[in-house]
CSV table of C-alpha atoms and ligand atoms in Angstrom, one decimal:
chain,number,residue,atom,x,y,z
A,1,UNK,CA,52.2,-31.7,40.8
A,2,UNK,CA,49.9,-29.1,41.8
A,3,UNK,CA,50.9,-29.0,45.4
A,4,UNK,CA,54.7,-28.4,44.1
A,5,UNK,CA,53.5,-25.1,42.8
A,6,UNK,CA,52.2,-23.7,46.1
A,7,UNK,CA,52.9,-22.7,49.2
A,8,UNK,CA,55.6,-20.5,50.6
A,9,UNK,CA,58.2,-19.7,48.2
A,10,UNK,CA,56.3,-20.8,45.5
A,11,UNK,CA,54.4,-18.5,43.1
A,12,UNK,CA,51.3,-19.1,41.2
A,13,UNK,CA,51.6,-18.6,37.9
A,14,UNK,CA,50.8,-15.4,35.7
A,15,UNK,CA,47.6,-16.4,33.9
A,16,UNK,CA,46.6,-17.0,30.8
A,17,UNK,CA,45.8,-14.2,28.2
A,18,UNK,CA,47.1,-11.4,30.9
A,19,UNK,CA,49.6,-10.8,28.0
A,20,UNK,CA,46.6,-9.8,26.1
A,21,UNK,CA,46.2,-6.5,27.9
A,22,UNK,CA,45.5,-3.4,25.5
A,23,UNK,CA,47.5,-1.0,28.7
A,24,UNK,CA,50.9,-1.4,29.7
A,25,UNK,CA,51.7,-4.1,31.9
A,26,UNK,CA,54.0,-3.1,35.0
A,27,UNK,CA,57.3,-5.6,35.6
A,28,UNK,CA,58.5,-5.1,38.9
A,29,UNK,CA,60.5,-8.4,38.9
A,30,UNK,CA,64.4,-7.9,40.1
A,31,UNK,CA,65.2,-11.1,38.6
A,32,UNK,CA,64.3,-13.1,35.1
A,33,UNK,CA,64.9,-17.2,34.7
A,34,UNK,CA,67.0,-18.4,32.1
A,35,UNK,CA,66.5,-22.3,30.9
A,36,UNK,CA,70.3,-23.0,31.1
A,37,UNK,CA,74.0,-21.6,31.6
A,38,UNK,CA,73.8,-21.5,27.3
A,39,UNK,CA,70.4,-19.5,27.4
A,40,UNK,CA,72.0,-17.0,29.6
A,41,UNK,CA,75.0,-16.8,27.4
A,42,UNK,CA,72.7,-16.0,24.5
A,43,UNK,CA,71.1,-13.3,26.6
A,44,UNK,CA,74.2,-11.8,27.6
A,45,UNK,CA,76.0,-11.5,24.3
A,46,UNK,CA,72.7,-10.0,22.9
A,47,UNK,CA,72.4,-13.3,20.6
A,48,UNK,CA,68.4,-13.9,22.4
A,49,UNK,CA,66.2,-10.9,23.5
A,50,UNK,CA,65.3,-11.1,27.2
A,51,UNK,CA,66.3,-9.6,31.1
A,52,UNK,CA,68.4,-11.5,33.7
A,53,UNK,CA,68.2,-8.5,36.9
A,54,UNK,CA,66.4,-5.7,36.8
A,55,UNK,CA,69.8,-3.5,37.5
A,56,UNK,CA,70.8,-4.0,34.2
A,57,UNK,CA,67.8,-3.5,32.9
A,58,UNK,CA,63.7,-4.0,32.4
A,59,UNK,CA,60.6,-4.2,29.8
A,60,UNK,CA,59.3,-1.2,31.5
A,61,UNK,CA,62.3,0.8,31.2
A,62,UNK,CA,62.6,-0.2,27.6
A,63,UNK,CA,58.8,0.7,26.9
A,64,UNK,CA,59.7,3.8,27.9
A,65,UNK,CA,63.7,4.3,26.3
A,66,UNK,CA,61.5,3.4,22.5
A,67,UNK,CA,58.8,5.6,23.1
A,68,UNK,CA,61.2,8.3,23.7
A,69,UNK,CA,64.1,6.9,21.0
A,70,UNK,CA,61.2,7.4,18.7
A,71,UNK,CA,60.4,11.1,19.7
A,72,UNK,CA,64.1,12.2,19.7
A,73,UNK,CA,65.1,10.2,15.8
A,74,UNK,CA,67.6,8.1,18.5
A,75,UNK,CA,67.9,4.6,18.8
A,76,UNK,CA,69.2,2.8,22.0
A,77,UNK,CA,68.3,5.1,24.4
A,78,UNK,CA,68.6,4.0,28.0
A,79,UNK,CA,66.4,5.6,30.7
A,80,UNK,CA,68.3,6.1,34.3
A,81,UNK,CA,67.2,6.6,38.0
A,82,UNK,CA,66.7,10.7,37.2
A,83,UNK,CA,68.3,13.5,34.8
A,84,UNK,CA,71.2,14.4,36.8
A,85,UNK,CA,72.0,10.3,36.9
A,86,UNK,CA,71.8,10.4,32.9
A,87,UNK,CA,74.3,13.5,32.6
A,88,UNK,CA,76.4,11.5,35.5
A,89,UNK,CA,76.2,8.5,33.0
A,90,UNK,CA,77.6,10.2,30.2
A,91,UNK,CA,80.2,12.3,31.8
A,92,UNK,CA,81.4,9.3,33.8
A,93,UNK,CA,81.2,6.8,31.3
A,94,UNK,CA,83.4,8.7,28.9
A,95,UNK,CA,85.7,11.1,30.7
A,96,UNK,CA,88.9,9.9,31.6
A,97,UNK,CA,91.7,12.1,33.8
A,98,UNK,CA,93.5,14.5,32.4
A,99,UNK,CA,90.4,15.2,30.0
A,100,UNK,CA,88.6,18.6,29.9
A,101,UNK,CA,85.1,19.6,29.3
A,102,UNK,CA,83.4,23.2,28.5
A,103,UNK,CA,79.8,23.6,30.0
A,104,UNK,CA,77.4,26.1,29.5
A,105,UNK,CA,77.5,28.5,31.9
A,106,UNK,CA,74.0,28.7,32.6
A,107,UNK,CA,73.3,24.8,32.8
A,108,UNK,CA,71.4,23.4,35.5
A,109,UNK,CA,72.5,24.0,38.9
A,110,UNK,CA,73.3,20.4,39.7
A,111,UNK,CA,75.5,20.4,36.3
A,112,UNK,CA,77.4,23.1,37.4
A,113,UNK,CA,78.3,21.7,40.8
A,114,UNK,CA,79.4,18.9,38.8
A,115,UNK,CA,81.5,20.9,36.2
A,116,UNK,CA,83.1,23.2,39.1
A,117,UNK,CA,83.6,20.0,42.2
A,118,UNK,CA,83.1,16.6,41.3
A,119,UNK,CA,85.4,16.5,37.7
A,120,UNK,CA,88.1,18.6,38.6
A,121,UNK,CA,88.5,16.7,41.7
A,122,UNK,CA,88.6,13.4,39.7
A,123,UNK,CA,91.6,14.8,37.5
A,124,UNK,CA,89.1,16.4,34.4
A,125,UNK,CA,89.6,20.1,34.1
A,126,UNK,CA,86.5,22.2,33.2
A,127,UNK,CA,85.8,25.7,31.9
A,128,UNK,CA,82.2,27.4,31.7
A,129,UNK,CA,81.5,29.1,28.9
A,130,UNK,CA,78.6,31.1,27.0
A,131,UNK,CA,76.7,29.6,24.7
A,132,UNK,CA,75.2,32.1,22.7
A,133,UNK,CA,78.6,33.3,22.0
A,134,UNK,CA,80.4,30.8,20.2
A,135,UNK,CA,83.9,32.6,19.9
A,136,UNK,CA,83.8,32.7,23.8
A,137,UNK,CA,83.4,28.6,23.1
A,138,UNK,CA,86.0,28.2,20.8
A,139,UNK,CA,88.5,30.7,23.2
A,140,UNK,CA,87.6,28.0,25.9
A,141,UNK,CA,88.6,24.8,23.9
A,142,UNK,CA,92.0,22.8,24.6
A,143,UNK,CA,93.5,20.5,22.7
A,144,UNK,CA,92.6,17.8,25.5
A,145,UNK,CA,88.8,19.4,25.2
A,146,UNK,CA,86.4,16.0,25.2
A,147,UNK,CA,82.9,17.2,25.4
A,148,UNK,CA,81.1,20.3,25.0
A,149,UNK,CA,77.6,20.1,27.4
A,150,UNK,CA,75.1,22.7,27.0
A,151,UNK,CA,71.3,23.5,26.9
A,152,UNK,CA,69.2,25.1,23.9
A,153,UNK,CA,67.5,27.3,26.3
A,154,UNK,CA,69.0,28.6,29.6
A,155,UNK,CA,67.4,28.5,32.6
A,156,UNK,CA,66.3,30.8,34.2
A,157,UNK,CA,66.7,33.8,31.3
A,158,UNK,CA,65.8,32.0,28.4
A,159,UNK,CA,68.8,32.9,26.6
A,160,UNK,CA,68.9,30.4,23.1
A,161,UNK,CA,72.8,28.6,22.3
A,162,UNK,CA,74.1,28.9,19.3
A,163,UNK,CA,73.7,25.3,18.5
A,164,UNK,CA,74.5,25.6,14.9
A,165,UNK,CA,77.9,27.2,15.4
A,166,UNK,CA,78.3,24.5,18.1
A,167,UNK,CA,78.0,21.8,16.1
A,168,UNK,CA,79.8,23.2,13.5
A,169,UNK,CA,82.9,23.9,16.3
A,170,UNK,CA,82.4,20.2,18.0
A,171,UNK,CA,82.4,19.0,14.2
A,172,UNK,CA,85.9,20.9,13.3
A,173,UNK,CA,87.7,19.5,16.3
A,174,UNK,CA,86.6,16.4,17.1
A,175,UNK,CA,84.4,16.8,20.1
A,176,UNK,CA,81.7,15.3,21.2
A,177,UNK,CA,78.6,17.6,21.7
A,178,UNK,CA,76.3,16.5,24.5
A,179,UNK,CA,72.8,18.6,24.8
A,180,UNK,CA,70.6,18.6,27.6
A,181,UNK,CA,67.1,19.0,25.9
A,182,UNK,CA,65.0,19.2,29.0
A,183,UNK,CA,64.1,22.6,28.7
A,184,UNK,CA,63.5,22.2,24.7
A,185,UNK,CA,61.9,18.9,24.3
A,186,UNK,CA,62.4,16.8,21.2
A,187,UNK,CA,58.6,19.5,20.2
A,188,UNK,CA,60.4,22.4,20.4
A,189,UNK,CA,64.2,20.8,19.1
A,190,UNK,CA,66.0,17.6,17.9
A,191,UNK,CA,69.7,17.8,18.6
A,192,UNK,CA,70.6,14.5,16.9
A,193,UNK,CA,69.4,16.3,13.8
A,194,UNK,CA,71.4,18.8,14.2
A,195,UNK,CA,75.0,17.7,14.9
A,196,UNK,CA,74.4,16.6,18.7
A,197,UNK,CA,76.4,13.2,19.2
A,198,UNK,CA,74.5,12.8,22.7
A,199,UNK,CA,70.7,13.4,23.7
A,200,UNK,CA,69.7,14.2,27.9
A,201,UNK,CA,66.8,14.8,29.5
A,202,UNK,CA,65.0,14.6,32.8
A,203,UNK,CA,62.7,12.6,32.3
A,204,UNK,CA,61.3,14.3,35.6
A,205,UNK,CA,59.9,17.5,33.8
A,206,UNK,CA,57.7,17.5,30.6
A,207,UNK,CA,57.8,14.5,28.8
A,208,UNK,CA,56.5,12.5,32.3
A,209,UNK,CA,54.7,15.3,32.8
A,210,UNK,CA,52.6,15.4,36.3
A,211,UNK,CA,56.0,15.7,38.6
A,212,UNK,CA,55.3,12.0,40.6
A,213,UNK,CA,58.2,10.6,38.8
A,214,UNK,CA,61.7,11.2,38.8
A,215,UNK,CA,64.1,9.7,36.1
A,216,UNK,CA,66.4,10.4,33.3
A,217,UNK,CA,67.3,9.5,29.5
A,218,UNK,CA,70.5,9.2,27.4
A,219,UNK,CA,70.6,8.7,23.7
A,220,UNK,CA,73.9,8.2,22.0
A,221,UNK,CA,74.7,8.5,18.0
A,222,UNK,CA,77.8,6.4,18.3
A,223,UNK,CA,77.1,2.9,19.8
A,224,UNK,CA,80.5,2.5,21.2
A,225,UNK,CA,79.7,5.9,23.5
A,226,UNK,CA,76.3,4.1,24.2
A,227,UNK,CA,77.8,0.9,25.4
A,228,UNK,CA,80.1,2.8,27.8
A,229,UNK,CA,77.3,5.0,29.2
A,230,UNK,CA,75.4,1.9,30.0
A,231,UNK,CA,77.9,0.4,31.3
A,232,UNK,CA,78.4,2.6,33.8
A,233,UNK,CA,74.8,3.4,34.9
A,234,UNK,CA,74.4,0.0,35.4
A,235,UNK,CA,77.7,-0.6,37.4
A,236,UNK,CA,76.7,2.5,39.7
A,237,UNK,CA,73.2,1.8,39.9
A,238,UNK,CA,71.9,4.8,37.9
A,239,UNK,CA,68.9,2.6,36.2
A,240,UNK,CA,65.2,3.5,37.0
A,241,UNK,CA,62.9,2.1,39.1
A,242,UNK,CA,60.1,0.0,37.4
A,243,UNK,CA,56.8,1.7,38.5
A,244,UNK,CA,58.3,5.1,37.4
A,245,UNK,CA,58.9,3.9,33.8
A,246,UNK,CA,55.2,2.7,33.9
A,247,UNK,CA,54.3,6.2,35.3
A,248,UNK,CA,56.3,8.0,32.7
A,249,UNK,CA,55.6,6.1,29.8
A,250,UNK,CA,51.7,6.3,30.4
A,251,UNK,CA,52.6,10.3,31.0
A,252,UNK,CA,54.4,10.1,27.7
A,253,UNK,CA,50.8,9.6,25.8
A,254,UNK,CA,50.1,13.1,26.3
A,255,UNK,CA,53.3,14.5,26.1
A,256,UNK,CA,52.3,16.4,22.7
A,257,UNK,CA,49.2,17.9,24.3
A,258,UNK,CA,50.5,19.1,27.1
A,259,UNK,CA,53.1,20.9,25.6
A,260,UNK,CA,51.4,22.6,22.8
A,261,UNK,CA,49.0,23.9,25.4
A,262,UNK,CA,51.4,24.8,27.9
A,263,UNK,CA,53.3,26.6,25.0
A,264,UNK,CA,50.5,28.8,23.7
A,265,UNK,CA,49.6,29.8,27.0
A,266,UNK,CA,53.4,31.0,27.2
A,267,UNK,CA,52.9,33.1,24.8
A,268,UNK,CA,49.6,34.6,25.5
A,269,UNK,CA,50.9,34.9,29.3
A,270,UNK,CA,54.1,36.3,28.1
A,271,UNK,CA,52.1,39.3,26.3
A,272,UNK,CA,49.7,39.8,29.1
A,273,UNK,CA,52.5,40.4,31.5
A,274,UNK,CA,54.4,42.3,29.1
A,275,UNK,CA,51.1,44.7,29.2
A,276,UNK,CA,51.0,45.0,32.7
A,277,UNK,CA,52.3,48.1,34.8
A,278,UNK,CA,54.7,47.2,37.5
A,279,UNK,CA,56.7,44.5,35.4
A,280,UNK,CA,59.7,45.6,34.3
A,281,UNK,CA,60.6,42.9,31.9
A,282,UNK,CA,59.6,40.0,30.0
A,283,UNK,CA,61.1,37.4,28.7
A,284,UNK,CA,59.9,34.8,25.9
A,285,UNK,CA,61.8,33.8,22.9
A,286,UNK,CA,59.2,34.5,20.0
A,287,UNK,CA,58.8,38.2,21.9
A,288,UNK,CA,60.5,40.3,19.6
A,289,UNK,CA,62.5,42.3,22.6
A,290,UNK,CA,64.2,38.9,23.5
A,291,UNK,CA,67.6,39.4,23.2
A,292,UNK,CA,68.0,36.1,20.8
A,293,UNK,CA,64.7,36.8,19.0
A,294,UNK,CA,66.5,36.1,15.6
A,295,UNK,CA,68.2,33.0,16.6
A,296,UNK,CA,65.0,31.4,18.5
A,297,UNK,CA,63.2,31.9,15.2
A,298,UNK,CA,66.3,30.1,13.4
A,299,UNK,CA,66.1,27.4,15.5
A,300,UNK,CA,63.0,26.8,17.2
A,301,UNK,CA,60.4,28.0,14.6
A,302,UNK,CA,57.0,29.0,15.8
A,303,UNK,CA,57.6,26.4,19.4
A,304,UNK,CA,58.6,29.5,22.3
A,305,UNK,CA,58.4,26.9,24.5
A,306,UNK,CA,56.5,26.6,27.7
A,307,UNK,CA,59.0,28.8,29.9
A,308,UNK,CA,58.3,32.2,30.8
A,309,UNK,CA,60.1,34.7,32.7
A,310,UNK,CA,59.3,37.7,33.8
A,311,UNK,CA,60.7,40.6,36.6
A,312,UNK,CA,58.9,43.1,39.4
A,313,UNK,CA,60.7,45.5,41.4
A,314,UNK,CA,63.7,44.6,42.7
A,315,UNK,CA,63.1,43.8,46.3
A,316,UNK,CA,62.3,41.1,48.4
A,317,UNK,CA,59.2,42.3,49.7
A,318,UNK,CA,57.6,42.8,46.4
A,319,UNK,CA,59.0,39.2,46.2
A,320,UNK,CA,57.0,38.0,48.8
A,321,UNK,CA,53.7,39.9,48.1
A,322,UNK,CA,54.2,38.3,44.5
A,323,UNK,CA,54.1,34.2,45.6
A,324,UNK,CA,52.2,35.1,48.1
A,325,UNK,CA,49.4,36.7,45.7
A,326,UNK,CA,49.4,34.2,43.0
A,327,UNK,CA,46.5,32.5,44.1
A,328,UNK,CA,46.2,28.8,43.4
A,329,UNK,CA,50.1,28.9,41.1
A,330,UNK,CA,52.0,26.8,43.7
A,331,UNK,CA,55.8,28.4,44.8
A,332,UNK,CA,57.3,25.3,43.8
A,333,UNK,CA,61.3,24.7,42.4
A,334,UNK,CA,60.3,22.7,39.6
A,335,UNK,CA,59.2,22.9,35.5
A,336,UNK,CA,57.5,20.8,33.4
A,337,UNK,CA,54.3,19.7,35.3
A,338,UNK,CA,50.7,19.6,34.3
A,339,UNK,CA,50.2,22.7,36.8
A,340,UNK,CA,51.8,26.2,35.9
A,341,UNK,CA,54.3,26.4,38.8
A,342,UNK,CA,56.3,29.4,39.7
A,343,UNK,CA,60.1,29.7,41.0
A,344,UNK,CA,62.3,32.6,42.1
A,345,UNK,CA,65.9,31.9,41.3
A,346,UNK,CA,67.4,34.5,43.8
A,347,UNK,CA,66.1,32.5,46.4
A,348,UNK,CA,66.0,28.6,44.7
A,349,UNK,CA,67.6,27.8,41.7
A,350,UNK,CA,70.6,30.3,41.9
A,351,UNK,CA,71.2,30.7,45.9
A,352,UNK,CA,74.6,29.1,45.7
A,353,UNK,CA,75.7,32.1,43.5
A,354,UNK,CA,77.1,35.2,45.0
A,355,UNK,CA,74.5,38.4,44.4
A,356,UNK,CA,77.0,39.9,42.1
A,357,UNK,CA,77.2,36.7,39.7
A,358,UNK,CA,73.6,36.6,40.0
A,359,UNK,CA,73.1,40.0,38.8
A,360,UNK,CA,75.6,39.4,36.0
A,361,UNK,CA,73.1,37.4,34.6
A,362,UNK,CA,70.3,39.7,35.2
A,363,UNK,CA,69.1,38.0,38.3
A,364,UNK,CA,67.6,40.2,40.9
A,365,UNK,CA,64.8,39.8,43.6
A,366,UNK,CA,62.0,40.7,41.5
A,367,UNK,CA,63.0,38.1,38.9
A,368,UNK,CA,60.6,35.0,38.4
A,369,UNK,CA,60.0,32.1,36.4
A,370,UNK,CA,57.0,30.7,35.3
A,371,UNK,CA,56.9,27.0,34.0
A,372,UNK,CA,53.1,27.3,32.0
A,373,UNK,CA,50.7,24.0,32.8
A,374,UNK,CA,47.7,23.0,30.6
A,375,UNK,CA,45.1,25.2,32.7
A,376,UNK,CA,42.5,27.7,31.1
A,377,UNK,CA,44.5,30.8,29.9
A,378,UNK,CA,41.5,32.7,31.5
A,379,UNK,CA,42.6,31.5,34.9
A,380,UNK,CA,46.2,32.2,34.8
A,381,UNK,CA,46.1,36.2,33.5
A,382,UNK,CA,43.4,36.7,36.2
A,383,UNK,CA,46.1,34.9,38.6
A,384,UNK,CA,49.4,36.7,37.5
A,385,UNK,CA,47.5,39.8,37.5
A,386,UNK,CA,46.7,39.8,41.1
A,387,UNK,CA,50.4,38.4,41.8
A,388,UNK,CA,51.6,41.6,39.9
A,389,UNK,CA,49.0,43.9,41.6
A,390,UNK,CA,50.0,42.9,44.7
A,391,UNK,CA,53.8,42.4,44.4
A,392,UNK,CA,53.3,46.6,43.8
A,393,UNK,CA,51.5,47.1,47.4
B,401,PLP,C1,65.7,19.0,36.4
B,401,PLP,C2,66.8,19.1,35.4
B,401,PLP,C3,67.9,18.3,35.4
B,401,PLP,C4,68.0,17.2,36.5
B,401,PLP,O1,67.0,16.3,36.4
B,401,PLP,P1,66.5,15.4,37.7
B,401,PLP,O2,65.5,14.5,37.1
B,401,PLP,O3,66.0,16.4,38.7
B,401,PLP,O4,67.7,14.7,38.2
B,401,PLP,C5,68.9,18.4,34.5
B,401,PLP,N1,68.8,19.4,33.5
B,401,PLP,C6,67.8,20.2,33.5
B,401,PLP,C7,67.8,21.2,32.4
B,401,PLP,C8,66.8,20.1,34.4
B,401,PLP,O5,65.7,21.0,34.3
């Protein structure tokens, strides 16, 4: 018998009382063994809990999918490949031709190449539309409107939706709202509490946390939308990879940490810089000169959030000087990492847009983001300080 059980082709099998394990156990198996055609029946009509291929789905995505279904009040969640492959999900999974959507008009820059090429060349219109101004919204509804996709906080100027009158709107007319809580996190807001039918988020930013994986999660209310949505990421390929679940979901543990120390030293950065000659302007939502003060307070309570942003003079060189002075706060495109990281939008986030659009939203040269990390406060005024000194050289 034993001799049937080695050798090529043949594995040895998992031993005893591995299962016993107090960490997270990693499942990088494509495929799953049923006993019988009648076995796999029960698996497939959801009659007997268990995986056939990993395409379709995997313990260590579902570890992770609970963990955050618990976070957001959502149950079913699925995790996919990366963020833009969850908003891909839903948009694909539901839209049909002929359909129109209204998306933020600050939503992330991938989003809006998907709201202004990829739908209307598949036969569903698309408008952009403010926000934090819900009668530009409702002026932008059709009667064939289908889904209303938007973020709680913009990126890069911070600017807060109006996410009651939203819901109230989407309510009245029968659409679907879809919220992209990335920026927000289910610490800062909960949109299924709030009237959202579908929860987004990369994955990719602060709930994995250290920027070394990249994936994406989709909660839906309604479990006919959710069966469609999976449907689809698993018929494209959108599902997640295994060892980045495991990453993510160990990430996860400290998710609550993280962010309420990245978030107070938002807030203590924000006023430092706001102190500081040579910046011009300062943005942070519990600052009282933020131009949505009121309705982050509404909203968010005492959770500003771990996004600051902040402007110099308006030039390139200053620029340059700036990232080039801020010491050991990496240059780098990206938010929600352990490490406070630092992006320009002229030159990243918002290239495609023409100078005048980007100045429409208040996006010049000397215009920065900061996305705060868990380091010593201490560290990063002493840091920004220099960066603003010399940005004035
Ligand atoms: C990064 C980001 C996405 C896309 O997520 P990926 O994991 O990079 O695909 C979508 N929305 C927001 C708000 C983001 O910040």
């Amino acid at each position: 018998m034993t001799h049937r059980l080695s050798g090529p082709g043949r594995r040895v099998p998992w031993p005893a009382g591995a299962a016993d394990a107090v960490g997270t156990p990693i499942q990088p198996s494509v495929v799953y063994r049923s006993t019988d055609p009648d076995a796999l029946d029960d698996r497939y009509e959801g009659r007997a809990p268990g995986y056939s291929y990993a395409r379709e789905g995997h313990p260590n995505a579902d570890v992770l999918a609970r963990a955050i279904d618990a976070l957001e009040g959502a149950e079913g969640g699925i995790i996919t490949g990366s963020g833009m492959a969850a908003v891909t999900a839903v948009l694909m999974g539901l839209l049909r031709s002929g359909d129109h959507v209204v998306g933020g008009d600050q939503l992330y820059g991938r989003c809006l190449r998907l709201m202004r090429d990829d739908l209307p060349r598949l036969g569903v219109a698309t408008t952009l539309a403010d926000p934090t101004d819900i009668e530009a919204v409702a002026a932008a509804l059709r009667p064939q409107t289908r889904l209303v996709l938007v973020e709680v906080v913009s990126n890069p100027t911070l600017r807060i939706a109006d996410m009651d009158g939203l819901a109230r709107l989407c309510a009245e007319r029968g659409i679907l709202l879809v919220v992209d809580n990335t920026f927000t996190t289910p610490r800062g807001y909960r949109p299924l509490d709030h009237g959202a039918d579908i929860v987004i988020h990369s994955v990719t930013k602060l709930l994995s946390g250290h920027s070394d994986a990249t994936l994406g999660y989709v909660a839906a209310r309604d479990p006919d939308h959710r069966r469609a949505i999976t449907d689809f990421a698993v018929t494209a390929g959108l599902t997640p990879s295994p060892f980045d679940c495991w990453l993510a979901e160990r990430g996860l543990h400290t998710f609550a940490l993280r962010y309420d120390r990245a978030e107070s030293n938002a807030a203590a950065l924000a006023d430092h810089l706001a102190s500081m000659p040579g910046v011009r302007r300062v943005l942070y939502p519990l600052r009282p000169d933020h131009p949505d003060h009121a309705r982050a307070r509404h909203l968010l309570g005492a959770r500003g959030g771990t996004m600051v942003s902040f402007e110099v003079a308006d030039a390139r060189a200053a620029a340059n000087a700036l990232t080039r002075g801020a010491g050991a706060v990496p240059f780098a495109p990206t938010l929600g990492d352990i490490g406070t990281t630092l992006s320009h939008p002229a030159s990243s986030s918002h290239r495609g847009l023409t100078e005048a659009e980007r100045r429409s939203l208040g996006i010049g040269e000397g215009f920065f983001r900061i996305s705060l990390g868990i380091e010593e406060i201490g560290q990063l005024t002493e840091e920004f300080t220099e960066a603003v000194r010399m940005s004035q050289s």
